Tab-separated table of C-alpha atoms in Angstrom:
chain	number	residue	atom	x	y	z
A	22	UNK	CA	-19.951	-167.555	-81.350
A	23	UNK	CA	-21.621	-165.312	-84.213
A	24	UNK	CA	-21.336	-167.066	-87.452
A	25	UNK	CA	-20.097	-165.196	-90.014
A	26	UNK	CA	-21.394	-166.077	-93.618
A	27	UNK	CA	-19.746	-165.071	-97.026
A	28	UNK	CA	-21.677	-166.159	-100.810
A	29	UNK	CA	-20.094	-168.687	-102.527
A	30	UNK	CA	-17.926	-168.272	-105.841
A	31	UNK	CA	-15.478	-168.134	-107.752
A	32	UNK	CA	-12.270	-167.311	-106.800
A	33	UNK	CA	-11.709	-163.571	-105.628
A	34	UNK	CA	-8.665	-161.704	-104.915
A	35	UNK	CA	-5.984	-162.883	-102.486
A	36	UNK	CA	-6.829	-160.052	-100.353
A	37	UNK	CA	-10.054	-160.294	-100.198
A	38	UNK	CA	-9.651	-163.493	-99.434
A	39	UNK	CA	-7.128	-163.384	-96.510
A	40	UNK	CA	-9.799	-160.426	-95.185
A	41	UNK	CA	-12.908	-162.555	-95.350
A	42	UNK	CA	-10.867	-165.481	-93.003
A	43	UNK	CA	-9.783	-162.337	-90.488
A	44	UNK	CA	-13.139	-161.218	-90.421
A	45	UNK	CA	-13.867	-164.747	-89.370
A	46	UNK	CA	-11.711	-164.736	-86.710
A	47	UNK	CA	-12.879	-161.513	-85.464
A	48	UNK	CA	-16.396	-162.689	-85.229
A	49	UNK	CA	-15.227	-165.323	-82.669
A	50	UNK	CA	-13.367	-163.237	-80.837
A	51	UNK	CA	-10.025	-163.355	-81.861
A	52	UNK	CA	-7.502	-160.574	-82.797
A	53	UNK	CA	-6.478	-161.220	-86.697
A	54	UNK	CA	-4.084	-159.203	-88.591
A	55	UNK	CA	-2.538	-158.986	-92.139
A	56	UNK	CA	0.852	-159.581	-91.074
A	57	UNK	CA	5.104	-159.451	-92.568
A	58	UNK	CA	5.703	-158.801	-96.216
A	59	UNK	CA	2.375	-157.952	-97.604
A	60	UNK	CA	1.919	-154.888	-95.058
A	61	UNK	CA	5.151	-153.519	-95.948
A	62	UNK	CA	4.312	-153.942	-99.809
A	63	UNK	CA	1.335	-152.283	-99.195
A	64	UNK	CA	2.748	-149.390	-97.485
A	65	UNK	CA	5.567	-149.114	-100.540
A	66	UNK	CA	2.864	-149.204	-103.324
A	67	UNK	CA	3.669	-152.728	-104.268
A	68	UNK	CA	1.400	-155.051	-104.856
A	69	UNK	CA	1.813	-158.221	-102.507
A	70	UNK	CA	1.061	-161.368	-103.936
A	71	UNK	CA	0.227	-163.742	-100.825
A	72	UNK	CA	-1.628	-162.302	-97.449
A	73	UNK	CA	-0.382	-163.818	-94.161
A	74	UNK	CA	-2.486	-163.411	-90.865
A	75	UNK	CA	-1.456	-163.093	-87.672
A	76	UNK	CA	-4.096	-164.116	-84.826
A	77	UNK	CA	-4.465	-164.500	-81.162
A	78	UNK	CA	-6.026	-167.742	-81.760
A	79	UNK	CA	-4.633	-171.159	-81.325
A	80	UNK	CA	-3.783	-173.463	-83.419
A	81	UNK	CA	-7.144	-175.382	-81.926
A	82	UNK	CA	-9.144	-172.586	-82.263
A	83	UNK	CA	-8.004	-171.765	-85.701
A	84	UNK	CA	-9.113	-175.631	-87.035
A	85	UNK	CA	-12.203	-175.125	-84.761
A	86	UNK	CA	-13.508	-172.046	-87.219
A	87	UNK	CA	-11.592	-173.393	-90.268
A	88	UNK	CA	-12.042	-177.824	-89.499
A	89	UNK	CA	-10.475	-178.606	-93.026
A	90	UNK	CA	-7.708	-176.346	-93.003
A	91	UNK	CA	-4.130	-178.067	-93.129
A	92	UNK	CA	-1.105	-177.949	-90.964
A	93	UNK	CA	2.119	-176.746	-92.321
A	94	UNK	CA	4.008	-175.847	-89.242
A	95	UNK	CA	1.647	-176.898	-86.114
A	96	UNK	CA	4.150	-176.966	-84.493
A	97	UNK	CA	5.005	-173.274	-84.912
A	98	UNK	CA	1.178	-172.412	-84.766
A	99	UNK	CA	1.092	-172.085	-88.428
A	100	UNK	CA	-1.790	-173.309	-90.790
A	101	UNK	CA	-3.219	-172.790	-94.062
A	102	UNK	CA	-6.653	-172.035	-94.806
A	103	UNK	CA	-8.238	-172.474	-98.058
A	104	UNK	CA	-11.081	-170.383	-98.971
A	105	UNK	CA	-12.849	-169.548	-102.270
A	106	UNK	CA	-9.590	-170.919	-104.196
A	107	UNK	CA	-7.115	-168.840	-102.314
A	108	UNK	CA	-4.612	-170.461	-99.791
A	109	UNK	CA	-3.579	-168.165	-96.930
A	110	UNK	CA	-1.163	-168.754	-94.048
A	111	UNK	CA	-2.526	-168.041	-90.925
A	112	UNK	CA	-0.185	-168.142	-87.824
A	113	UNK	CA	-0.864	-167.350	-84.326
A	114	UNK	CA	1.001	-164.966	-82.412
A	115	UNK	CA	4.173	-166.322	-80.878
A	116	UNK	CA	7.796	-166.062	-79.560
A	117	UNK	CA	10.301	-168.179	-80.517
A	118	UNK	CA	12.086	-170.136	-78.214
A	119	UNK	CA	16.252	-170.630	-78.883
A	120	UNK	CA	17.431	-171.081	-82.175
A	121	UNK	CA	20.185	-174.155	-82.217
A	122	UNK	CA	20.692	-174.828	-85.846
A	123	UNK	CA	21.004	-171.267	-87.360
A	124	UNK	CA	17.607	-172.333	-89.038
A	125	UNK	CA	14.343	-172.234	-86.550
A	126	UNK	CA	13.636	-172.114	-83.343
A	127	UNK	CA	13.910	-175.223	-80.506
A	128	UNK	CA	10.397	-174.707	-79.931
A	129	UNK	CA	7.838	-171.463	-79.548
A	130	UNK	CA	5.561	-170.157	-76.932
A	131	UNK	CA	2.217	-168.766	-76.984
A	132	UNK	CA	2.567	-164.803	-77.736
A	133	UNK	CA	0.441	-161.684	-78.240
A	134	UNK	CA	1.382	-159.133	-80.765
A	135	UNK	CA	4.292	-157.433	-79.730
A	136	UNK	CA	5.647	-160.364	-78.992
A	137	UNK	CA	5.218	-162.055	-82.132
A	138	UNK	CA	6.337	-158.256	-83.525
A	139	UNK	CA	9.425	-158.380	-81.725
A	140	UNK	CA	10.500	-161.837	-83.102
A	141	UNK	CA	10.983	-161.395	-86.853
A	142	UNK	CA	13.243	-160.586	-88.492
A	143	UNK	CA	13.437	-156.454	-90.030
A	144	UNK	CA	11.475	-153.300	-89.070
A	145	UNK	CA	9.937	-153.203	-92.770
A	146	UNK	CA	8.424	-157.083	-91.790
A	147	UNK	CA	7.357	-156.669	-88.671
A	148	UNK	CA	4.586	-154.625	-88.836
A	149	UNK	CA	1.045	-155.731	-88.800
A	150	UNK	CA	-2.379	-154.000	-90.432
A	151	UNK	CA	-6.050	-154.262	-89.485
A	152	UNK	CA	-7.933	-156.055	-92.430
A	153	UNK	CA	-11.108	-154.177	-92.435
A	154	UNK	CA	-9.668	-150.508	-91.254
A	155	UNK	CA	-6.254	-150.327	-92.859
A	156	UNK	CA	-5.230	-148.786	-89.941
A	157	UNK	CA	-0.918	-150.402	-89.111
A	158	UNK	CA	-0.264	-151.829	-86.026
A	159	UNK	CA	3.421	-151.053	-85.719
A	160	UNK	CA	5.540	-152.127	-82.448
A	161	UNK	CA	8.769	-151.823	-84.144
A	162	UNK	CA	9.138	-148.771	-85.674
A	163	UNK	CA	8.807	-150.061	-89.386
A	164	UNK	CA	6.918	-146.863	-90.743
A	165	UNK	CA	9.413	-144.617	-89.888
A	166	UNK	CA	11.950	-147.006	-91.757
A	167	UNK	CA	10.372	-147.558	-94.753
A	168	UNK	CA	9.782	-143.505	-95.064
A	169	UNK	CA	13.494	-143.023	-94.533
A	170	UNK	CA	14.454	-146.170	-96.517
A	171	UNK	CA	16.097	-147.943	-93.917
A	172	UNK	CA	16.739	-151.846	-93.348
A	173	UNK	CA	16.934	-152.384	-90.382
A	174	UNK	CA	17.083	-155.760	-88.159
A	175	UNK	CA	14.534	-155.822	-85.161
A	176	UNK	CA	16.153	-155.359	-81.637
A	177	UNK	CA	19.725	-157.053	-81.707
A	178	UNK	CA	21.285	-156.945	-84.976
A	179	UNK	CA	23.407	-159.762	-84.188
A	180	UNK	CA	20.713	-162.360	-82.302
A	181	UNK	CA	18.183	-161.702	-85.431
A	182	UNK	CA	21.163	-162.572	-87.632
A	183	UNK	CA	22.371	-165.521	-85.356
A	184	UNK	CA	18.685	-166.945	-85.314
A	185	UNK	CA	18.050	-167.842	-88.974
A	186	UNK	CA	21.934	-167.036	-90.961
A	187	UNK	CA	19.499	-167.163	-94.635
A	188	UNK	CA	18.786	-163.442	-92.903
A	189	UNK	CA	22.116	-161.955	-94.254
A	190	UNK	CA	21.373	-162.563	-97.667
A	191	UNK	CA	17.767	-161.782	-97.177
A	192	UNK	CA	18.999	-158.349	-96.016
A	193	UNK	CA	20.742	-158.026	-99.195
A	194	UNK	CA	17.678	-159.032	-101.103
A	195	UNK	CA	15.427	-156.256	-99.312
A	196	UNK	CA	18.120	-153.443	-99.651
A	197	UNK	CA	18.256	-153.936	-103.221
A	198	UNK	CA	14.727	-154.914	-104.652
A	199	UNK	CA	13.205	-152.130	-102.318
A	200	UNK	CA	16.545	-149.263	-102.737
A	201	UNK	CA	17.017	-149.297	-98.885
A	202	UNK	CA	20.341	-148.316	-97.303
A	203	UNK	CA	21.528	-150.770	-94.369
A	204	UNK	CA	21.454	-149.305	-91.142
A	205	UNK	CA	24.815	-149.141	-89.588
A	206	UNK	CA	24.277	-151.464	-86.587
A	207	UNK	CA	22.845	-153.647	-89.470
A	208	UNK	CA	25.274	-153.326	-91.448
A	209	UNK	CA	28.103	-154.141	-88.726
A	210	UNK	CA	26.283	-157.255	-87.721
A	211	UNK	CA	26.382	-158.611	-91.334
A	212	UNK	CA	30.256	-158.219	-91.909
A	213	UNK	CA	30.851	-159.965	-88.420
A	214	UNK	CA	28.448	-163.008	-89.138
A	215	UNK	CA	29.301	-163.444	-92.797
A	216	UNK	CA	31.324	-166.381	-92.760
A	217	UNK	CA	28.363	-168.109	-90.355
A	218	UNK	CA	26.490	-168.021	-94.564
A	219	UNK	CA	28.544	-171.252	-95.335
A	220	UNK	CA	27.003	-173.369	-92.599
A	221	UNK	CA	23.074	-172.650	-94.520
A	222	UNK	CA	22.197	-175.335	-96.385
A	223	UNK	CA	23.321	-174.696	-99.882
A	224	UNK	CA	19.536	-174.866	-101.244
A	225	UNK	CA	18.592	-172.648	-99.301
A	226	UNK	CA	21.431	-169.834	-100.233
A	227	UNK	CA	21.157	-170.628	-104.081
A	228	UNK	CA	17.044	-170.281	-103.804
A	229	UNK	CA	17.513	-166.442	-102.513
A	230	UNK	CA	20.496	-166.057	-105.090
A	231	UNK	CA	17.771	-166.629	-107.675
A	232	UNK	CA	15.305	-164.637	-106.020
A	233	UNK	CA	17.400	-161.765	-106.589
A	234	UNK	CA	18.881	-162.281	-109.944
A	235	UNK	CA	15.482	-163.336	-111.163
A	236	UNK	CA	14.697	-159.201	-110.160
A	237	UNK	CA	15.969	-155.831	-111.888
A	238	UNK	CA	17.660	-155.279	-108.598
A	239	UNK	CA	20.106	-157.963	-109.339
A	240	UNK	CA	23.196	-155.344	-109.655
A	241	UNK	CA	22.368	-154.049	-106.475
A	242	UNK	CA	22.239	-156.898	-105.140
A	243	UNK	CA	25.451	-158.362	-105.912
A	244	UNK	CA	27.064	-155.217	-105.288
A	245	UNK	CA	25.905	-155.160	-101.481
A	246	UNK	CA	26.953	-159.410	-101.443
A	247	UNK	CA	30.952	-158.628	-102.353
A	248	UNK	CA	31.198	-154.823	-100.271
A	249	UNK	CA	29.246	-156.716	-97.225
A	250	UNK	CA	31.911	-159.672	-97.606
A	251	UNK	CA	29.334	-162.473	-98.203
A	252	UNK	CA	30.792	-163.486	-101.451
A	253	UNK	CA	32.605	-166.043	-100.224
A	254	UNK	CA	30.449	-167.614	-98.428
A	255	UNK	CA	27.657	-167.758	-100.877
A	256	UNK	CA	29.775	-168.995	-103.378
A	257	UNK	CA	32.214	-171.046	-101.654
A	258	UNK	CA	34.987	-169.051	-103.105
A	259	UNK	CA	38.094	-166.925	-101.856
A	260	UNK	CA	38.706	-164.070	-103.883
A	261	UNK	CA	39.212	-160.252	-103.362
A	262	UNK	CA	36.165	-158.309	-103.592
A	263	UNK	CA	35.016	-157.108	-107.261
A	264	UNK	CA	34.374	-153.931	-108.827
A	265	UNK	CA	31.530	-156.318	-110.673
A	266	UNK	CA	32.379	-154.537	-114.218
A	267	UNK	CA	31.071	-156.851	-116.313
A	268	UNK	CA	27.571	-157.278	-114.157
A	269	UNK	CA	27.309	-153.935	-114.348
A	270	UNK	CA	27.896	-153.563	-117.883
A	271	UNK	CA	25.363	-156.066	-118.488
A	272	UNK	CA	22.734	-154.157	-117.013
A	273	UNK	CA	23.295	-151.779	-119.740
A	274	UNK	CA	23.223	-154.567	-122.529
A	275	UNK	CA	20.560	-157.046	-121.514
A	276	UNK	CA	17.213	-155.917	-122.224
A	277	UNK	CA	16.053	-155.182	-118.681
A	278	UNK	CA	13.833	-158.237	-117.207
A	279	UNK	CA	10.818	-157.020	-115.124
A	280	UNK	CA	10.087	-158.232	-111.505
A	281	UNK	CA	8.452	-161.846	-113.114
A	282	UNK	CA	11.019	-164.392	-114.158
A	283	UNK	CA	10.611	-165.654	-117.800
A	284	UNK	CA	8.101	-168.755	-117.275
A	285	UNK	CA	10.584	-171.336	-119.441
A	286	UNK	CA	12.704	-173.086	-117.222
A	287	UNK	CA	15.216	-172.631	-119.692
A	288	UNK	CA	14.950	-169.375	-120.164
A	289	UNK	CA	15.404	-169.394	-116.417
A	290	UNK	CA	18.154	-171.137	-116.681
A	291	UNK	CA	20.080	-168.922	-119.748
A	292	UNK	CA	19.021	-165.919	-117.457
A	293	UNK	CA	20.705	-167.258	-114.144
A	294	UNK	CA	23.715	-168.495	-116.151
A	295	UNK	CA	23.752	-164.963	-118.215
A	296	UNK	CA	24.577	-163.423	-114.501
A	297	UNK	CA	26.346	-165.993	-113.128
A	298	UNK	CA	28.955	-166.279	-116.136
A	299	UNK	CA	29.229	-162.440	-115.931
A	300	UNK	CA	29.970	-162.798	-112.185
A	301	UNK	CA	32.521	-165.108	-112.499
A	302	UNK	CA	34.547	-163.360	-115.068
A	303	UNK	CA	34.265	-160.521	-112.717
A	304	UNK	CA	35.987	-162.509	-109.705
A	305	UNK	CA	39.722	-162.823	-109.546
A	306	UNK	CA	40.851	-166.450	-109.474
A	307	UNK	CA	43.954	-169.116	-110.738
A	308	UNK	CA	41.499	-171.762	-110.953
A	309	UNK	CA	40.055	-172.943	-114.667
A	310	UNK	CA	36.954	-171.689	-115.306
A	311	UNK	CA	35.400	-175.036	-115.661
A	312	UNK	CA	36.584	-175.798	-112.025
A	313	UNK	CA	35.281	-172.893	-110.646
A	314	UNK	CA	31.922	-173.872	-112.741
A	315	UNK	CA	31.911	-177.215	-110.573
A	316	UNK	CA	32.186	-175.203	-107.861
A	317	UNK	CA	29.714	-172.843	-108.705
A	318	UNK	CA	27.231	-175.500	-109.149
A	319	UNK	CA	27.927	-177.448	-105.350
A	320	UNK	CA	28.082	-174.036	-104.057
A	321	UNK	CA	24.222	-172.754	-105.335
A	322	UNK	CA	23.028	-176.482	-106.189
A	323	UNK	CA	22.940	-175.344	-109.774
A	324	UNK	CA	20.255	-177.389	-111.829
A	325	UNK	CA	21.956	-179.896	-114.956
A	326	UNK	CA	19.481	-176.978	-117.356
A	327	UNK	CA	21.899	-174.115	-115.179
A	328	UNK	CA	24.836	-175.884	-114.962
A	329	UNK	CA	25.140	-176.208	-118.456
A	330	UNK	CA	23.505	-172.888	-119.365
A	331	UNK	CA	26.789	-171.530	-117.334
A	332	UNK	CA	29.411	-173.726	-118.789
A	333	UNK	CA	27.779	-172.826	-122.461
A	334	UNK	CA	28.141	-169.136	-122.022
A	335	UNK	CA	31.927	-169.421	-120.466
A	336	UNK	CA	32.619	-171.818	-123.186
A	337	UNK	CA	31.607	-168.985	-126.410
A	338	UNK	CA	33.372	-166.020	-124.115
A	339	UNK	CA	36.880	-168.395	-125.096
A	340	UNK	CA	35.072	-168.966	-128.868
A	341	UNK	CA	33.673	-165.794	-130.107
A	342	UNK	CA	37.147	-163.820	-130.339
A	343	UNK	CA	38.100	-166.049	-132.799
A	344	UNK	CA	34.543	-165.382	-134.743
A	345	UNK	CA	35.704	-163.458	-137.646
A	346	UNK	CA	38.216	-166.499	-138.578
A	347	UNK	CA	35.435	-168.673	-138.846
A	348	UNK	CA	33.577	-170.436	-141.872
A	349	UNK	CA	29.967	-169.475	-142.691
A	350	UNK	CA	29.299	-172.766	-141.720
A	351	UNK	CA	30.901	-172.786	-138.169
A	352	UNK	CA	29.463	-169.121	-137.989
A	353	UNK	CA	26.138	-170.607	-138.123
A	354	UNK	CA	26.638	-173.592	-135.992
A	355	UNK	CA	28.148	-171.484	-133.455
A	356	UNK	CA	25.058	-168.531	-133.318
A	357	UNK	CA	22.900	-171.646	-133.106
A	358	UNK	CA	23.966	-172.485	-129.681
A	359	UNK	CA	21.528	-172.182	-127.344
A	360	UNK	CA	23.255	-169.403	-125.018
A	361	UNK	CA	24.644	-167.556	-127.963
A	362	UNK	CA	22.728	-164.400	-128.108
A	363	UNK	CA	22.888	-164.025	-123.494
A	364	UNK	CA	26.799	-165.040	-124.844
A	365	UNK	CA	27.618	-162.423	-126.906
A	366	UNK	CA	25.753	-159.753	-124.325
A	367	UNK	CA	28.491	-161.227	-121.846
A	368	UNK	CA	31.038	-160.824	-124.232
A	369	UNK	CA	30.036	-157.298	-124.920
A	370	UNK	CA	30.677	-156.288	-121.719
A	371	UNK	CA	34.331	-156.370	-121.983
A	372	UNK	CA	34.880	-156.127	-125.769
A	373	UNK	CA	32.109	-153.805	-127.222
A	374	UNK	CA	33.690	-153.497	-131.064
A	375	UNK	CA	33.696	-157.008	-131.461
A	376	UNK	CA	30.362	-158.033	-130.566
A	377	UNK	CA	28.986	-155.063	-132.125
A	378	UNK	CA	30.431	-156.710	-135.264
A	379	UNK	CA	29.561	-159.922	-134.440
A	380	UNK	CA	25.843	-159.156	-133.682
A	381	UNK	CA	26.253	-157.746	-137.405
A	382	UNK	CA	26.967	-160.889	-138.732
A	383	UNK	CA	23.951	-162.545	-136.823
A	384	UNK	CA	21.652	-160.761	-138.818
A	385	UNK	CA	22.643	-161.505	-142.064
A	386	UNK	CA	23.073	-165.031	-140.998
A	387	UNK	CA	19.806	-164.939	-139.653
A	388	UNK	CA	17.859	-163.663	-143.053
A	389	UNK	CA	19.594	-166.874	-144.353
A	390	UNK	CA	18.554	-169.262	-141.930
A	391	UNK	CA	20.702	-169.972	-138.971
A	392	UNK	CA	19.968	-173.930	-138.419
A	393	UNK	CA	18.230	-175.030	-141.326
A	394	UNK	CA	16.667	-178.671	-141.244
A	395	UNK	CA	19.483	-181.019	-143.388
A	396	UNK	CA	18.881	-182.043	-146.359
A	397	UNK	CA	20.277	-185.746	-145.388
A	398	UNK	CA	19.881	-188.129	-142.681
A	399	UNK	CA	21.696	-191.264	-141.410
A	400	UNK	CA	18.522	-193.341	-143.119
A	401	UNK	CA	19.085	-191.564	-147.105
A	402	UNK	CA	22.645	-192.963	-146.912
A	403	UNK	CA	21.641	-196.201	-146.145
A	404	UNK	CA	19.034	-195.675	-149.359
A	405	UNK	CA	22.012	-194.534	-150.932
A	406	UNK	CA	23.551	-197.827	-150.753
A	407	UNK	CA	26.017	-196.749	-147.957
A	408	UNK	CA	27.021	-199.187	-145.341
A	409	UNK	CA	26.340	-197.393	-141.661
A	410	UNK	CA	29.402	-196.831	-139.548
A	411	UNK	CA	31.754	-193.889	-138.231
A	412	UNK	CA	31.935	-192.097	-141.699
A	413	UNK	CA	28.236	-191.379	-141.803
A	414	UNK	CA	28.957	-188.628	-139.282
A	415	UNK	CA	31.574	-187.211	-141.273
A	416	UNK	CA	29.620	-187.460	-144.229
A	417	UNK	CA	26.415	-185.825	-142.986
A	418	UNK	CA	28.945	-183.085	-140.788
A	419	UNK	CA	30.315	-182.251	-144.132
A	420	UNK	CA	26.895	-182.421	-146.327
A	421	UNK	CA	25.661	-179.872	-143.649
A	422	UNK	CA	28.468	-177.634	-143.659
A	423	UNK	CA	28.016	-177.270	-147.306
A	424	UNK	CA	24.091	-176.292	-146.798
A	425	UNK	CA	24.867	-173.786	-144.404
A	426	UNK	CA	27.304	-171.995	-146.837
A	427	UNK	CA	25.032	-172.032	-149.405
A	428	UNK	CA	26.542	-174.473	-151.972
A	429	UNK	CA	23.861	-176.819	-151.690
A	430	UNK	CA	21.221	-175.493	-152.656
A	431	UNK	CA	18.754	-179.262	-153.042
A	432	UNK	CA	18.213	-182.683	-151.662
A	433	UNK	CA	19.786	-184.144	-155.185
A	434	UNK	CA	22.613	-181.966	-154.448
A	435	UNK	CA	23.371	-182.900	-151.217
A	436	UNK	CA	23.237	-186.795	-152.550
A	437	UNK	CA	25.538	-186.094	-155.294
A	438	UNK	CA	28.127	-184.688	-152.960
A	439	UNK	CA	27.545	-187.517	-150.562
A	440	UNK	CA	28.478	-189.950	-152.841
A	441	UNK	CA	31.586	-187.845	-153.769
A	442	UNK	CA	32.251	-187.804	-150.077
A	443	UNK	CA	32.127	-191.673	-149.781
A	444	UNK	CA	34.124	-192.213	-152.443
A	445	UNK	CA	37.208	-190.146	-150.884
């Protein structure tokens, strides 16, 4: 076998990196591709993150050139290799034996190219390119489909969509991030195995529901979801399709993300919930809201930081058209609620005037300070002489009202009022 050396160093890119392993298995002998998503990001001017390889090697033969590389999937010929501080997936070539559980495969047989080609799951993924040459190895017809923006699902529509059900909203996902239109066959199979969404494991379905919200494409997205009748089966909820007003109105209020989720989970969170809330408004249903939030949650196995994000949001859609009846004070506490500001976007959507006004407000009440720290706690009532129990809360509510509207304008203040306050 020639032996193939590279220097040591730092970390390099993950291309580079993924090329320097296929050049590796070249030099033994072996066939090794760049293979699925990062090909057909590539050949639409994106820039993939993560570079897969497909090989003619074994699983053996790939720990024989790589000993310390780790099994993910051995039993699907998959591994990952770690070199110069990038991780890359290699897998060898392979068809798929039959799929029982909607999920993966029974088991897998050894493969060659077309083969392993033939078994995923779109055109735009199933193409493969030569490290070194850039030259694309394409045995499905890919190319042609991503220059006439085309999804379409490899062979049989409806065994590709039987195999692994997560593939109807991952159609969705790929229409809409990349602007594709579903190709009738495509299309077709998706309506008929719609309902076959509610047997994925809920995880699973609200993982890719993120993935797309998480992405400008989210209106797209959602749009394709209630026309291709998945709706109910991602969200475990009957209702008549949508004309998705609100979420489409929101596009047009929230300041547009880009392709990179904020890195705060719960900004994550607010975002998701933003959507979601809008969403829900959007669907016809004689359930409460806070049922259908329940729901909502089992349905996409919400997060507690999501969960309440959502139920926030909902909650100021039924408080903010009372706003202008409000006290400074309950102004203020109100704006300083978390999901106020992704709130008031929501409730833009369906009453404009009002929020316009509202958002007004907010930045006058911001100049003056929209949660300022009190100027009493429990422990300067105790100093105070005051015995702790239930009124302390009243007291300090009231003491902090005050603040926030501006007749307190001191610490002594706030005492002398106190006192008042205990005395009544």
């Amino acid at each position: 076998m020639t032996e193939v050396n590279f220097p040591s160093g730092p970390s390099i890119s993950a291309r580079d990196a993924a090329a320097e392993i296929a050049a590796k298995f070249s030099a033994a002998g072996h066939t090794a591709y760049f293979a699925g998503g990062c090909v057909r990001d590539e050949l639409l001017n994106f820039s993939p993150i993560d570079f897969d390889i497909a090989t003619s090697a074994t699983t053996e033969q790939i720990r024989s050139i790589f000993p310390k590389a780790r099994g993910v999937g051995e039993s699907f010929g998959v591994i990952l290799v770690h070199h110069k501080g990038r991780v890359v997936e290699v897998a060898s070539f392979r068809a798929d034996g039959l799929y029982v559980d909607g999920r993966r495969p029974e088991d897998i047989e050894v493969g060659d190219e077309k083969t392993d080609a033939n078994r995923r799951d779109f055109t735009i993924n199933g193409m493969f390119m030569h490290p070194a040459s850039g030259d694309i190895i394409d045995h499905v017809n890919g190319r042609a489909d991503i220059q006439n923006k085309i999804l379409r699902a490899i062979n049989n529509p409806d065994a590709r969509l039987s195999e692994d059900r997560l593939r109807l909203l991952r159609a969705v996902r790929f229409a809409a991030r990349f602007d594709l239109s579903i190709e009738p066959k495509t299309e077709t199979a998706i309506r008929a195995h719609a309902h076959e969404l509610r047997g994925v494991s809920r995880e699973r379905v609200g993982q890719e529901l993120r993935r797309m919200i998480a992405h400008p494409s989210r209106v797209k997205a959602l749009e394709l979801i209630e026309s291709l009748g998945l709706a109910p089966s991602t969200l475990l909820e009957t209702s008549p399709p949508t004309s998705l007003q609100r979420v489409r109105s929101l596009a047009t209020t929230v300041a547009q993300s880009t392709a990179s989720p904020p890195q705060s989970e719960t900004l994550q969170a607010q975002q998701l919930a933003t959507v979601l809330a809008a969403w829900l408004l959007d669907r016809q249903s004689t359930l409460p809201w806070q049922e259908r939030v329940n729901q909502w949650t089992s349905a996409l196995v919400l997060s507690n930081k999501e969960r309440d994000a959502l139920m926030s949001t909902l909650q100021l859609q039924i408080t903010l058209p009372q706003w202008a009846t409000f006290s400074k004070a309950l102004q203020k506490r109100t704006a300083a609620n978390l999901s106020f500001t992704d709130a008031l976007q929501v409730f833009a959507t369906d009453a404009p005037d009002a929020a316009a006004r509202i958002q007004k407000d907010f930045q006058l009440l911001e100049k003056e300070g929209i949660s300022p720290a009190p100027w009493l706690c429990g422990d300067d009532l105790i100093d105070m002489g005051l015995r702790a129990g239930p009124e302390f809360r009243r007291i300090l509510d009231a003491v902090y009202d005050a603040q926030l509207e501006g007749t307190l304008t001191n610490k002594s203040a706030a005492k002398l009022f106190a006192k008042q306050l205990s005395k009544g």
